[in-house]
Tab-separated table of C-alpha atoms in Angstrom:
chain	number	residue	atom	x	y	z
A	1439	UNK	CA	22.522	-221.672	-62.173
A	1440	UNK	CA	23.962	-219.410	-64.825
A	1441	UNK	CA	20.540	-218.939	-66.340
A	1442	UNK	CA	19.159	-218.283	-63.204
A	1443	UNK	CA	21.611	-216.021	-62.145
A	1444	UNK	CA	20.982	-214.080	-65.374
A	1445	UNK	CA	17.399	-213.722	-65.362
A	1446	UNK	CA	17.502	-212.993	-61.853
A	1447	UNK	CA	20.003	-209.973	-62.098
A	1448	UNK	CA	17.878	-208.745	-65.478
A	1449	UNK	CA	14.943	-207.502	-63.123
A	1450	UNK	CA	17.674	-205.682	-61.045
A	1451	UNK	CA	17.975	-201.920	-61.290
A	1452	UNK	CA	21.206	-200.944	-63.365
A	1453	UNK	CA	22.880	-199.192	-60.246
A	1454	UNK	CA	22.482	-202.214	-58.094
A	1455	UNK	CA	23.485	-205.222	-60.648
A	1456	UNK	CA	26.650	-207.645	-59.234
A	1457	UNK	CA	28.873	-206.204	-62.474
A	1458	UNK	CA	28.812	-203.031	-61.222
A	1459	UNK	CA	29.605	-204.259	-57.837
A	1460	UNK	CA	32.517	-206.277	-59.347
A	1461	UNK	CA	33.287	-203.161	-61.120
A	1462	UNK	CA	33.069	-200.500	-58.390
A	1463	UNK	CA	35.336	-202.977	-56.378
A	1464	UNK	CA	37.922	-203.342	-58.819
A	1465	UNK	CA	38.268	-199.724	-59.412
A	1466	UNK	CA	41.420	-197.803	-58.624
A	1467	UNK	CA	40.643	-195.821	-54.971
A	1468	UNK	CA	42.276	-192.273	-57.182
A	1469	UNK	CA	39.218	-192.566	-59.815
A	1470	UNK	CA	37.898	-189.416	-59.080
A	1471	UNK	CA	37.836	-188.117	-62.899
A	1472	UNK	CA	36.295	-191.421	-63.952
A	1473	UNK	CA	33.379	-190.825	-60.966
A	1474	UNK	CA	32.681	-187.455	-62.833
A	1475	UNK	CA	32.674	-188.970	-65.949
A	1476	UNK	CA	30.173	-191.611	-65.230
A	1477	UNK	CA	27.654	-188.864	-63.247
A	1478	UNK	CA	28.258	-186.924	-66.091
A	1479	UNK	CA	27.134	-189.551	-68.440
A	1480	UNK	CA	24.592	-190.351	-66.273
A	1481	UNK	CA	23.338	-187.076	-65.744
A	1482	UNK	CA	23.008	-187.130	-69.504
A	1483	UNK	CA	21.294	-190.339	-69.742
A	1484	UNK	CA	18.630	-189.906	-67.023
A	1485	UNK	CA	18.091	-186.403	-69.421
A	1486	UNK	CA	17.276	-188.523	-72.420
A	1487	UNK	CA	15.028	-190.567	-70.120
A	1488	UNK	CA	13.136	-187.836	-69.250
A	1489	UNK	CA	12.792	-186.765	-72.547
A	1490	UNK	CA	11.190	-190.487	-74.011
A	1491	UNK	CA	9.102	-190.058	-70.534
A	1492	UNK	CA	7.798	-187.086	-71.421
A	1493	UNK	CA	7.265	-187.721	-75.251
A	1494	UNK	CA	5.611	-191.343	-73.770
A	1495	UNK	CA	3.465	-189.394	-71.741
A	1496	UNK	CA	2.421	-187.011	-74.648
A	1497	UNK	CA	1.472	-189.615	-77.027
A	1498	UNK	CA	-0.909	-191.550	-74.072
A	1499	UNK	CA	-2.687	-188.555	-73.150
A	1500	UNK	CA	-3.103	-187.697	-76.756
A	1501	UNK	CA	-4.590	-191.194	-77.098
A	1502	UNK	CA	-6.944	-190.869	-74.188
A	1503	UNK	CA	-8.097	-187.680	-75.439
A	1504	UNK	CA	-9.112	-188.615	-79.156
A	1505	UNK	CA	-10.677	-191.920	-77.412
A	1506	UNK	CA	-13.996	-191.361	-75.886
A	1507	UNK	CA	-14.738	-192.754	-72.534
A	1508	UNK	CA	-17.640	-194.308	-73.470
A	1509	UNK	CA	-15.092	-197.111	-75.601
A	1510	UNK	CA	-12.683	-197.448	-72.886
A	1511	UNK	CA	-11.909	-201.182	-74.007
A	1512	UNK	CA	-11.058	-200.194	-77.381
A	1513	UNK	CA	-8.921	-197.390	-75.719
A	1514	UNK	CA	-7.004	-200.039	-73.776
A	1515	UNK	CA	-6.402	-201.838	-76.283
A	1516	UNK	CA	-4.920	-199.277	-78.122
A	1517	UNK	CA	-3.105	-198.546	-75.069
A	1518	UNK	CA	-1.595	-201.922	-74.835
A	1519	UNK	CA	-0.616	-202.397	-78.379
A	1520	UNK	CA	0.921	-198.743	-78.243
A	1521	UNK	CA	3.139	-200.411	-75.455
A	1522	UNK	CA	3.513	-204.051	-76.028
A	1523	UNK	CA	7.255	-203.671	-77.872
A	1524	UNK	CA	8.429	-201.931	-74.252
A	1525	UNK	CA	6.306	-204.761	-72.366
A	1526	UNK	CA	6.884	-208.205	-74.310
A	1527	UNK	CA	10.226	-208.968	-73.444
A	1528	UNK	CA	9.591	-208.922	-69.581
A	1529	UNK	CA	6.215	-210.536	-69.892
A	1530	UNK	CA	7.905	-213.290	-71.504
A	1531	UNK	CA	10.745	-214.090	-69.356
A	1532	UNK	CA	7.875	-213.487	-66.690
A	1533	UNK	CA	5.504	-216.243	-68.327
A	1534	UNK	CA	8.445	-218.678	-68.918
A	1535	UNK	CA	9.444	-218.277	-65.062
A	1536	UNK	CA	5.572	-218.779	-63.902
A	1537	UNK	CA	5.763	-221.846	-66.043
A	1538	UNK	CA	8.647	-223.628	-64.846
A	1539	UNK	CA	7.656	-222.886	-61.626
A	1540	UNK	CA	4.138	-224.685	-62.109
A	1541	UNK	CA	5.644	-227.258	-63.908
A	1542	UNK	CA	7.854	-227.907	-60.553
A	1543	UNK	CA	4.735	-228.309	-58.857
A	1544	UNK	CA	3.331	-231.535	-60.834
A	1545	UNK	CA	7.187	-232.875	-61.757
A	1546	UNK	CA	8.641	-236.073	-59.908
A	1547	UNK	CA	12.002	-235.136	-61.072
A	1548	UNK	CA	11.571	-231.769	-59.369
A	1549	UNK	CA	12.220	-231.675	-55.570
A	1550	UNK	CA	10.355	-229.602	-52.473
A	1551	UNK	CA	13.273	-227.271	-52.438
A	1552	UNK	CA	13.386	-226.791	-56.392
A	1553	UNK	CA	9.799	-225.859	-56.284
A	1554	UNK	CA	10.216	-223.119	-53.431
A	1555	UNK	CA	13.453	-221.891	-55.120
A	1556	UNK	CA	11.265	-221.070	-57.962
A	1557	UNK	CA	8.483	-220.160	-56.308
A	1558	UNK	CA	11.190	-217.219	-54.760
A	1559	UNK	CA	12.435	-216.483	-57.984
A	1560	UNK	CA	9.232	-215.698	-59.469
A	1561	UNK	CA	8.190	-213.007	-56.482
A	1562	UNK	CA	11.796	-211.793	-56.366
A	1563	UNK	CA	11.600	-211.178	-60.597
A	1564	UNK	CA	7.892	-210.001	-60.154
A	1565	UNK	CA	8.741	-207.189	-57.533
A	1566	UNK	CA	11.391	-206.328	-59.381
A	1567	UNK	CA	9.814	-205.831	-62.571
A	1568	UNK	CA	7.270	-203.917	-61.005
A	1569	UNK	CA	9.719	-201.459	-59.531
A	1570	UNK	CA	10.998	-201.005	-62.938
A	1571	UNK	CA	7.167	-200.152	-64.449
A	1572	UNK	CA	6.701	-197.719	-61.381
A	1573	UNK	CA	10.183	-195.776	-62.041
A	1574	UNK	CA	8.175	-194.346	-65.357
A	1575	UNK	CA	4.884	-193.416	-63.518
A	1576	UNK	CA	3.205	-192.626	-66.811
A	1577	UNK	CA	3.486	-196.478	-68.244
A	1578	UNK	CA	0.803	-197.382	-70.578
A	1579	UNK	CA	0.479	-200.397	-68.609
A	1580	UNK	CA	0.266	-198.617	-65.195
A	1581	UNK	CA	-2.426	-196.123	-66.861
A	1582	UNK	CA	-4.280	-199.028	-67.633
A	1583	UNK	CA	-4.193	-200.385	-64.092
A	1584	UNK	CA	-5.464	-197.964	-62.619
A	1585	UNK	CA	-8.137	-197.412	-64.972
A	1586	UNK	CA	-9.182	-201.174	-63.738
A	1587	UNK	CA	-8.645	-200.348	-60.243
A	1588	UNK	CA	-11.238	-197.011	-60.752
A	1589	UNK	CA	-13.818	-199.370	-62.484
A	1590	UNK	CA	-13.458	-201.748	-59.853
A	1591	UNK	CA	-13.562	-199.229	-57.252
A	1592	UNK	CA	-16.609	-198.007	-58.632
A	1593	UNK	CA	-18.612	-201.453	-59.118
A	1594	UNK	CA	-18.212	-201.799	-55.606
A	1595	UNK	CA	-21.979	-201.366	-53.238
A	1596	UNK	CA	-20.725	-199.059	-51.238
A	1597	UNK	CA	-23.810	-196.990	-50.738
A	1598	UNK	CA	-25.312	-200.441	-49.167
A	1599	UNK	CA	-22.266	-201.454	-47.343
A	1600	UNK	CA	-22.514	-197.672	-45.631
A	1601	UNK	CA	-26.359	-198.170	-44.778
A	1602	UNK	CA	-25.505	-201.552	-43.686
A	1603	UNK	CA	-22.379	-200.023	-40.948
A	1604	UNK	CA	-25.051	-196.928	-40.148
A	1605	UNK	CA	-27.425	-199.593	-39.033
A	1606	UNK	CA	-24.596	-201.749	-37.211
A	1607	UNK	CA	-23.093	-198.495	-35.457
A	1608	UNK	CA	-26.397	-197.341	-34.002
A	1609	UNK	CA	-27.116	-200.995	-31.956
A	1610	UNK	CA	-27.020	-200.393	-28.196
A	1611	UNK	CA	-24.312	-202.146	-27.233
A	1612	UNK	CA	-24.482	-203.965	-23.522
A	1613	UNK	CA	-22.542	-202.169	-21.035
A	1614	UNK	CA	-20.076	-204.996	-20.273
A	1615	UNK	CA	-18.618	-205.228	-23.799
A	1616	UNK	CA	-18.578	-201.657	-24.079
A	1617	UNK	CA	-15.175	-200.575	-22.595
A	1618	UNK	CA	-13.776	-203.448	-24.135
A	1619	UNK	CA	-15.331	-202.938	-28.079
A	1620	UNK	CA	-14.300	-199.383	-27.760
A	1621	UNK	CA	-11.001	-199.590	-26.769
A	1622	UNK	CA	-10.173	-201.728	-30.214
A	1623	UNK	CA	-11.539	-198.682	-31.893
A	1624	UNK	CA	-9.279	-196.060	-29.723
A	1625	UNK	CA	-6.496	-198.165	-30.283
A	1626	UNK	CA	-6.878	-198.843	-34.701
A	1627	UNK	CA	-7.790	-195.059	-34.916
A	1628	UNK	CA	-5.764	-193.498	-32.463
A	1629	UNK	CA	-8.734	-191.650	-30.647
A	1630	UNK	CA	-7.813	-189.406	-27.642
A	1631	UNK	CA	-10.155	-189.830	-25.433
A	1632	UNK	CA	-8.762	-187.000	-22.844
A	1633	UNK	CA	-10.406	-184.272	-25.057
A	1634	UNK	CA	-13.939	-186.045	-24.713
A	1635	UNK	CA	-16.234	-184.278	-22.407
A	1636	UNK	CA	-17.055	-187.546	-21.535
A	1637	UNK	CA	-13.993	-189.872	-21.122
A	1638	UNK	CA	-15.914	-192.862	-19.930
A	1639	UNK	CA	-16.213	-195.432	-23.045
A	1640	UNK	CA	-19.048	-197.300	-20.560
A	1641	UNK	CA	-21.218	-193.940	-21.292
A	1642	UNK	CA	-20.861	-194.490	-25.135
A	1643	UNK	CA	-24.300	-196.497	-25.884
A	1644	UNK	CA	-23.546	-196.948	-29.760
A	1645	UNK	CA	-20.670	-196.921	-31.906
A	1646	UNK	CA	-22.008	-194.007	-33.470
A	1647	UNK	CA	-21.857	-191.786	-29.690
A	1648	UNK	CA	-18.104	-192.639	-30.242
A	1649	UNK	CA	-17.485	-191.166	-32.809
A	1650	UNK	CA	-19.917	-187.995	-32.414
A	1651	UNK	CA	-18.410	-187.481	-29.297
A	1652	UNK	CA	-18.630	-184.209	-27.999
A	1653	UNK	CA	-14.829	-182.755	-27.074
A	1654	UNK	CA	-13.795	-179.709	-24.470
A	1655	UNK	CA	-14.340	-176.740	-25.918
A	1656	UNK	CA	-11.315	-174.891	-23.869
A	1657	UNK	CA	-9.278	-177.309	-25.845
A	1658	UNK	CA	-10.348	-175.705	-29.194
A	1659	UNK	CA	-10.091	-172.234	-28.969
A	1660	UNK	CA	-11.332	-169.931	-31.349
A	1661	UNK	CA	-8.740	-167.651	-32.883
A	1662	UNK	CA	-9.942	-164.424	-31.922
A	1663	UNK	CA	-8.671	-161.996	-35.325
A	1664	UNK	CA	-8.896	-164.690	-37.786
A	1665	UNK	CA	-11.456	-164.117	-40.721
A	1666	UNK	CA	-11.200	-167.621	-41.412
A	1667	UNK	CA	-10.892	-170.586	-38.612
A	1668	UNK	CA	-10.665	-174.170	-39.760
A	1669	UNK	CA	-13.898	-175.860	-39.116
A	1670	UNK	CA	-12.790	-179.359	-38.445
A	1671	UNK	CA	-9.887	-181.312	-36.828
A	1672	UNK	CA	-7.933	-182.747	-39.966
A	1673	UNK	CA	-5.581	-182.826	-42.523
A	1674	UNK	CA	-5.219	-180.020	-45.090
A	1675	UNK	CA	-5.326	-181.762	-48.835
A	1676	UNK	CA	-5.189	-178.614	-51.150
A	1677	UNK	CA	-5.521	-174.686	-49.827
A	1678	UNK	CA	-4.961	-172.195	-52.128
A	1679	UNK	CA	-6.808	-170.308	-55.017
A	1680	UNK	CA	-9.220	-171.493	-57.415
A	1681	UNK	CA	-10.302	-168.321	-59.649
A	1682	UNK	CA	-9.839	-170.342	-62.916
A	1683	UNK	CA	-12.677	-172.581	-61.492
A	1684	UNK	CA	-10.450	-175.359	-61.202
A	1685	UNK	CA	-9.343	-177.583	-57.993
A	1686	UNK	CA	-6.454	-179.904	-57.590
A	1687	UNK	CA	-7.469	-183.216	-55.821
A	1688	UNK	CA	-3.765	-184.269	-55.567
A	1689	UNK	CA	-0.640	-183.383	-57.530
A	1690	UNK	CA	-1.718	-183.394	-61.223
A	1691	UNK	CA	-5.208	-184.231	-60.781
A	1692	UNK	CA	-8.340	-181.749	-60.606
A	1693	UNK	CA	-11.717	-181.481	-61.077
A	1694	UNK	CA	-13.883	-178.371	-62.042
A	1695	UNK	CA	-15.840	-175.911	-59.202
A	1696	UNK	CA	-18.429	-176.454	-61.708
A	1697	UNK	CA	-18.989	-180.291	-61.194
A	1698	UNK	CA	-18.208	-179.948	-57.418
A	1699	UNK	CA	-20.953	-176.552	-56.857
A	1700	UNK	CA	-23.454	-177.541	-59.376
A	1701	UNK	CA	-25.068	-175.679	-62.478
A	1702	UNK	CA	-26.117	-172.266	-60.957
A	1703	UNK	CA	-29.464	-171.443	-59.153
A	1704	UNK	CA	-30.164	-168.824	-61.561
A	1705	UNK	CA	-29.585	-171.024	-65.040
A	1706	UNK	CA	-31.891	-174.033	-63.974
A	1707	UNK	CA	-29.756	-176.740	-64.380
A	1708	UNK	CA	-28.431	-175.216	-67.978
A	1709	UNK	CA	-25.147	-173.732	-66.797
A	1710	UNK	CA	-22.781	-174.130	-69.798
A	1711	UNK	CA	-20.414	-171.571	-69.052
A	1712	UNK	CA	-16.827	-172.072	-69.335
A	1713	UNK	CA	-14.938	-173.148	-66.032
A	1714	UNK	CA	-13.126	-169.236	-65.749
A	1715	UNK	CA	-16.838	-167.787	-66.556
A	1716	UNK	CA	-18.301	-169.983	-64.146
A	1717	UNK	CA	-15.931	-168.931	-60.788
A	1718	UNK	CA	-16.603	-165.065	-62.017
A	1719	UNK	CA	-20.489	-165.651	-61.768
A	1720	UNK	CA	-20.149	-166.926	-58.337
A	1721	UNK	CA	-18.241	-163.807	-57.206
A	1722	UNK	CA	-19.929	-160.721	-55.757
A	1723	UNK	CA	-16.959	-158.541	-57.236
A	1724	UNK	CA	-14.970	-160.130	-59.633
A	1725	UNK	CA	-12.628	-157.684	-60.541
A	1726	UNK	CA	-11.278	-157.005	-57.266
A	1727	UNK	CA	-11.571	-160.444	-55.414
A	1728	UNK	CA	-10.862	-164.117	-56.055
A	1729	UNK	CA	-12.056	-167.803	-55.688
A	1730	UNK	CA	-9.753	-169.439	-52.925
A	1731	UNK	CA	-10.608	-172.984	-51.611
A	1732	UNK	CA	-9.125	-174.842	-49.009
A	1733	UNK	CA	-10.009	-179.000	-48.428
A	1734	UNK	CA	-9.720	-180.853	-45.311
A	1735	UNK	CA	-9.725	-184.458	-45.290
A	1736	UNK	CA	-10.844	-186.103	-41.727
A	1737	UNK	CA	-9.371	-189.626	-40.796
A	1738	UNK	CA	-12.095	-192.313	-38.726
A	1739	UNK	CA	-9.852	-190.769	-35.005
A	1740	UNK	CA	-10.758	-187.093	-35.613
A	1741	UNK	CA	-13.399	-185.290	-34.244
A	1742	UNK	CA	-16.060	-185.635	-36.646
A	1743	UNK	CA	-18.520	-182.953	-35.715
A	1744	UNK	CA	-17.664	-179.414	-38.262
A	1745	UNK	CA	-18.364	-175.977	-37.311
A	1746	UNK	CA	-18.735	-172.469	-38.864
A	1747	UNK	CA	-15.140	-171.532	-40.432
A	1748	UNK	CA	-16.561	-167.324	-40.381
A	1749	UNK	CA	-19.126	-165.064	-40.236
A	1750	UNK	CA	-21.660	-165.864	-42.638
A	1751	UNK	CA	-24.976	-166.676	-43.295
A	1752	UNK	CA	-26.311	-169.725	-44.699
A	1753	UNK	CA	-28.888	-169.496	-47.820
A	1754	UNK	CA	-29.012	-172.545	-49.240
A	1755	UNK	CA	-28.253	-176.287	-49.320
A	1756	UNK	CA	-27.556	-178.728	-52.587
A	1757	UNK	CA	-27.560	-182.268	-51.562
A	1758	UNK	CA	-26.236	-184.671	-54.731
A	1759	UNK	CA	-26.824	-188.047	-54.848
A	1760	UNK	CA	-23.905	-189.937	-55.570
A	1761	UNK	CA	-21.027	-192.606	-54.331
A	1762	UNK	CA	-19.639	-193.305	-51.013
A	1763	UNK	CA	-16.364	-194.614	-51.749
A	1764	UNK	CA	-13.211	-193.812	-49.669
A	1765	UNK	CA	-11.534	-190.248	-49.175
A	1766	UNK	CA	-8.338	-191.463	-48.324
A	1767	UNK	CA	-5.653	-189.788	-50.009
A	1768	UNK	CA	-4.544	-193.297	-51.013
A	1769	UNK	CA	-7.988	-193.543	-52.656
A	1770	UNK	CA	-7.649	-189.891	-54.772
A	1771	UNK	CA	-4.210	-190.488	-56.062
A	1772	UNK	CA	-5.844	-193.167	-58.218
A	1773	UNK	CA	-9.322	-191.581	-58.673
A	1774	UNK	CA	-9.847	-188.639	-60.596
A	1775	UNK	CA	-12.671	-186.617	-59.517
A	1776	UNK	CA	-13.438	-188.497	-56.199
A	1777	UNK	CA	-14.795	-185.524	-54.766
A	1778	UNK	CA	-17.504	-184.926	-57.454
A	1779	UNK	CA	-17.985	-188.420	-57.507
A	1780	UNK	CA	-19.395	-188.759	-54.200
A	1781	UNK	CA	-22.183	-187.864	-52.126
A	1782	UNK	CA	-22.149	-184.498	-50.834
A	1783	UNK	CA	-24.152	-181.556	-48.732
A	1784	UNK	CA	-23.298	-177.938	-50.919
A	1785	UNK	CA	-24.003	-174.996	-48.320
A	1786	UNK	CA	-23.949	-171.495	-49.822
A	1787	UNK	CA	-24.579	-168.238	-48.571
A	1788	UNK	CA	-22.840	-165.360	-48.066
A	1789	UNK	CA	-19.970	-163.326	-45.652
A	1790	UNK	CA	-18.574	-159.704	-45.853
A	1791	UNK	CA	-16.370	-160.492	-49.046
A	1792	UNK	CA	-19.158	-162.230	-51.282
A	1793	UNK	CA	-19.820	-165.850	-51.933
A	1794	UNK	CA	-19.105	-168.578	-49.682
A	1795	UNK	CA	-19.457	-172.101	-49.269
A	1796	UNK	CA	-18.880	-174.603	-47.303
A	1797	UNK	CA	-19.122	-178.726	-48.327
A	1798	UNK	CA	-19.361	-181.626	-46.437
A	1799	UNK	CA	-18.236	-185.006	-48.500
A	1800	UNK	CA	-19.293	-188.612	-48.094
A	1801	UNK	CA	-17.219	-191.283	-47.391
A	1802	UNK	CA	-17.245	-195.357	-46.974
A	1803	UNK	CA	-19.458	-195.532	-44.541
A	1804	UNK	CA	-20.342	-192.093	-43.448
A	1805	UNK	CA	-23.666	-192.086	-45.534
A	1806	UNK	CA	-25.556	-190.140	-42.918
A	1807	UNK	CA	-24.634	-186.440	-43.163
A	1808	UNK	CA	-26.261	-184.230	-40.230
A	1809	UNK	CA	-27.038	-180.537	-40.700
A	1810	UNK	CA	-28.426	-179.484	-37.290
A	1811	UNK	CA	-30.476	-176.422	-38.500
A	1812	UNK	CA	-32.228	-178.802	-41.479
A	1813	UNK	CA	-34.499	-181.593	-40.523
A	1814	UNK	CA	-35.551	-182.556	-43.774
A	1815	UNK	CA	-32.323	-183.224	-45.070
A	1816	UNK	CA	-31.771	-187.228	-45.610
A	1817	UNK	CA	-28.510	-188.861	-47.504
A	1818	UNK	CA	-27.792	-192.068	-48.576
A	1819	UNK	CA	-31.550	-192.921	-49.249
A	1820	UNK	CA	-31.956	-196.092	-51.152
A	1821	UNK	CA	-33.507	-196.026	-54.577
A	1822	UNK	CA	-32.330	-192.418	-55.457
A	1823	UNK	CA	-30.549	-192.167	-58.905
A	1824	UNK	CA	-26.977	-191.196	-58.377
A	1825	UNK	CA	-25.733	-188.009	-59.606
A	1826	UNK	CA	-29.328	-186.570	-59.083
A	1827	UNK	CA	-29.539	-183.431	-56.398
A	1828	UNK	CA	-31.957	-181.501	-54.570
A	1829	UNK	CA	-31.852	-177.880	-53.852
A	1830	UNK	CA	-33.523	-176.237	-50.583
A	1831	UNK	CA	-33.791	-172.889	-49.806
A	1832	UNK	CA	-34.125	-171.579	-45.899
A	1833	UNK	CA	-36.189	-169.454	-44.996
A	1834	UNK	CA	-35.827	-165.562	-42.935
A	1835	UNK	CA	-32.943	-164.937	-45.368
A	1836	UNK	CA	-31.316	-167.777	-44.133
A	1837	UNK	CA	-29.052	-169.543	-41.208
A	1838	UNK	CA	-26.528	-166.818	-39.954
A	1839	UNK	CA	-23.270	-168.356	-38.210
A	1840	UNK	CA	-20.228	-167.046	-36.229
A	1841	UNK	CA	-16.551	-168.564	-36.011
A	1842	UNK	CA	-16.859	-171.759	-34.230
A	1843	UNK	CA	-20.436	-172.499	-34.236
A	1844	UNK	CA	-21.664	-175.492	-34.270
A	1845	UNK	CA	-23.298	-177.023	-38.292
A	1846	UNK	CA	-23.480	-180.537	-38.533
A	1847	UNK	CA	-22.049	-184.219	-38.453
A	1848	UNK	CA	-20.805	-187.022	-39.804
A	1849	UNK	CA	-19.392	-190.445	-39.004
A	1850	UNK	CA	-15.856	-192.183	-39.392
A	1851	UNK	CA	-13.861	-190.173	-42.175
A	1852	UNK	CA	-14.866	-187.506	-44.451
A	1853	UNK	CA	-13.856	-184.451	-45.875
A	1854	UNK	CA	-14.841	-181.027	-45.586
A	1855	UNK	CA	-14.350	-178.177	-48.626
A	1856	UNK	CA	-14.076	-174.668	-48.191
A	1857	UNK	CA	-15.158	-172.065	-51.727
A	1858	UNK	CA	-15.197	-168.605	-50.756
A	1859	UNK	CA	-14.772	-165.357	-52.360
A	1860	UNK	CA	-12.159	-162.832	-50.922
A	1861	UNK	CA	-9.438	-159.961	-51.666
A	1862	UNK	CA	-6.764	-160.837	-54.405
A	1863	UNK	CA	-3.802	-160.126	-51.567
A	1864	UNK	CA	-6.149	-163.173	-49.511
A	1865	UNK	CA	-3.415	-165.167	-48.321
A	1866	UNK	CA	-3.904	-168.708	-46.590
A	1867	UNK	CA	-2.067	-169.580	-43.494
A	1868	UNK	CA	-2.278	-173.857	-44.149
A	1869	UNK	CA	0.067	-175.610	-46.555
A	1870	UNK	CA	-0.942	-178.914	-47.714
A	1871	UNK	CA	-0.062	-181.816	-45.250
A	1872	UNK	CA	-0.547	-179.498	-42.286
A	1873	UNK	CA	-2.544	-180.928	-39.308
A	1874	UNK	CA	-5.369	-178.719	-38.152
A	1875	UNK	CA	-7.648	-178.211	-35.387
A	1876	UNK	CA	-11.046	-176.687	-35.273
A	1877	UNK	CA	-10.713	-173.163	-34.289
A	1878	UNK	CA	-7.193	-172.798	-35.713
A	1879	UNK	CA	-6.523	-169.784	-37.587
A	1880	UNK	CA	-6.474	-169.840	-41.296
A	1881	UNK	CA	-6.190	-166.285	-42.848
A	1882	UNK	CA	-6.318	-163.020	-40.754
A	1883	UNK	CA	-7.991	-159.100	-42.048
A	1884	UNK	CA	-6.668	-158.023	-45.453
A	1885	UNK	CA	-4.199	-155.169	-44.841
């Protein structure tokens, strides 16, 4: 049991081990010098923590740099041997643990309760360990991970599995099972049903009617002095500028306007300007404006129809061909570049400040994208190569919108980006995290 008892409390964090529980308890009650003592010294020791983090974390990126991703095994492998003194004394006890408990398994001299004690031990030590790997978040071994987790993520047929849910969510479904097929959706997603113009689940032929519902419009007003109005019903993921042409996915992570946009109409496809050069070229008036972008992420309960966020006319449309895999914010904390990754509608035009855009993203899913003024325009078609994309440019000078009209569609989750070009002293009214409605205000007139 002593063994036991010491590889068990080896996996424990240091501040919740039994010796410093025997210690704290055995303490004199006056300590209060020796308490500032040991947050002293363990202010100083999570400081030199920090500092191997941060040198840790400068050595991996270094490696990832100077390695290619086209020999990503090789650069794992680096990876791991760069670790393995840091790793192999925990993966030992670990393997030495998963063996005695497999050997309890196919012993006779090993009871049913021996073989579930160690069975307990090994997820107790496992979760433990794990918590100990996560406290440094930039592991070698957690970098490689995730690295699996994004190839796996990507292997997956998702543009398949979304045809094959378009064509499930568009059978009639008899009106009988309807109220009670729906209401398992209402309930999962937490769909309000009270803003539908149509509150009757019965009316709902498809799946698909369910989530396009229509909703009240008196229950979406339009801010009236707003220059800006948020376009969808959501959850803001990033709002702020973006002049060095640069976006931030999630805390730490970005990916280029110039990835997300697409090489500029004038260049042909050639655009190799650097990412600063490329967010001046898209503004009318560089010198006195700025880039600002706001992103809205849409979960499957949300009103999934989008609308015009301003004034503006619409010139043209970029559809790229690429993935459909999840926009959950779980899914872009371990997936750089999801956004460019994925299937998306670019619309461009113009309002009174200069450029402006306005995106809608693919999900898991939601392969069909609907742009009400564009007929030809068809996603998730099968035998298109991915990362392909196909420009179109309307006609009459193009589509011209006011705040709150109505642009297009999609189904379950999505995401919706806003790139637009406005005065440096621009200043957006969401902060990331915020929940938004269509119509709600998100900057107001330059003073």
């Amino acid at each position: 049991m002593r063994v036991f008892f010491a590889l068990f409390t080896y996996f424990l964090p240091v501040d919740i081990r039994p010796a410093k529980w025997l210690h704290d308890l055995s303490a004199p009650s006056h300590a209060e010098n020796t308490k500032s003592r040991k947050e002293k010294q363990r202010s100083q020791k999570s400081e030199f923590t920090q500092c191997i983090k941060k040198k840790h974390l400068r050595s991996i990126l270094h490696l990832w740099d100077t390695n290619p991703n086209s020999n990503a095994l090789a650069t794992e492998i680096k990876l791991t041997k760069k670790c393995w003194p840091a790793l192999w004394p925990r993966g030992a006890i670990m393997t030495s643990i998963s063996g005695a408990a497999a050997f309890s398994l196919t012993s006779r001299s090993f009871t049913a309760s021996d073989s579930y004690t160690w069975y307990c031990l090994l997820v107790v030590a496992s979760f433990f360990m794990w918590i100990r790997l996560k406290k440094c978040t930039q592991n070698t071994l957690i970098c490689i991970m995730d690295n699996f987790q994004i190839k796996f993520l990507q292997s997956m047929p998702y543009r398949i599995i979304s045809r094959g849910f378009g064509q499930l969510g568009d059978i009639n479904i008899w009106p009988f099972f309807r109220p009670h097929l729906y209401k398992f959706f209402v309930c999962i997603w937490k769909i309000d049903m009270k803003e539908a113009v149509d509150e009757d689940l019965e009316n709902y032929r498809t799946v698909n009617d369910l989530f396009r519902r229509p909703i009240k419009r008196q229950l979406r007003p339009i801010h009236s002095t707003a220059d800006v109005v948020s376009p969808v019903d959501g959850k803001v993921m990033q709002s702020g500028e973006a002049s060095q042409g640069v976006v931030e996915q999630v805390k730490g992570m970005t990916y280029s306007l110039k990835n997300f946009l697409g090489p500029l109409k004038e260049q042909d496809g050639t655009d190799n300007l650097p990412l600063h050069k490329y967010a001046r070229s898209l503004m009318h008036n560089p010198r006195k404006n700025s880039l600002f972008c706001c992103v809205i992420y849409l979960a499957p309960g949300n009103y999934h129809r989008f609308h015009s966020p301003a004034e503006w006319r619409m010139e043209h449309r970029r559809h790229f061909v690429g993935d459909l895999l999840s926009v959950n914010p779980r899914i872009a904390c371990i997936m750089p570049g999801l956004l460019v990754i994925n299937e998306r509608v670019v619309l461009t035009g113009k309002w009174k400040y200069g450029f402006f855009s306005m995106t809608a993203v693919g999900a898991t899913s939601v392969g069909s994208i609907v742009i009400y003024d564009d007929k030809a325009l068809q996603t998730n078609k099968a035998n298109v190569e991915r990362g392909t994309y196909f420009d179109h440019k309307y006609e009459n000078g193009g589509v011209l919108f006011s705040r709150g009209d109505s642009v297009g569609e999609f189904r379950l989750g999505s995401t919706v980006v806003l790139v637009f070009e406005a005065p440096k002293k621009f200043n957006l009214k969401l902060r990331e995290g915020q929940s938004v409605k269509y119509g709600q205000a998100v900057s107001f007139p330059v003073q």
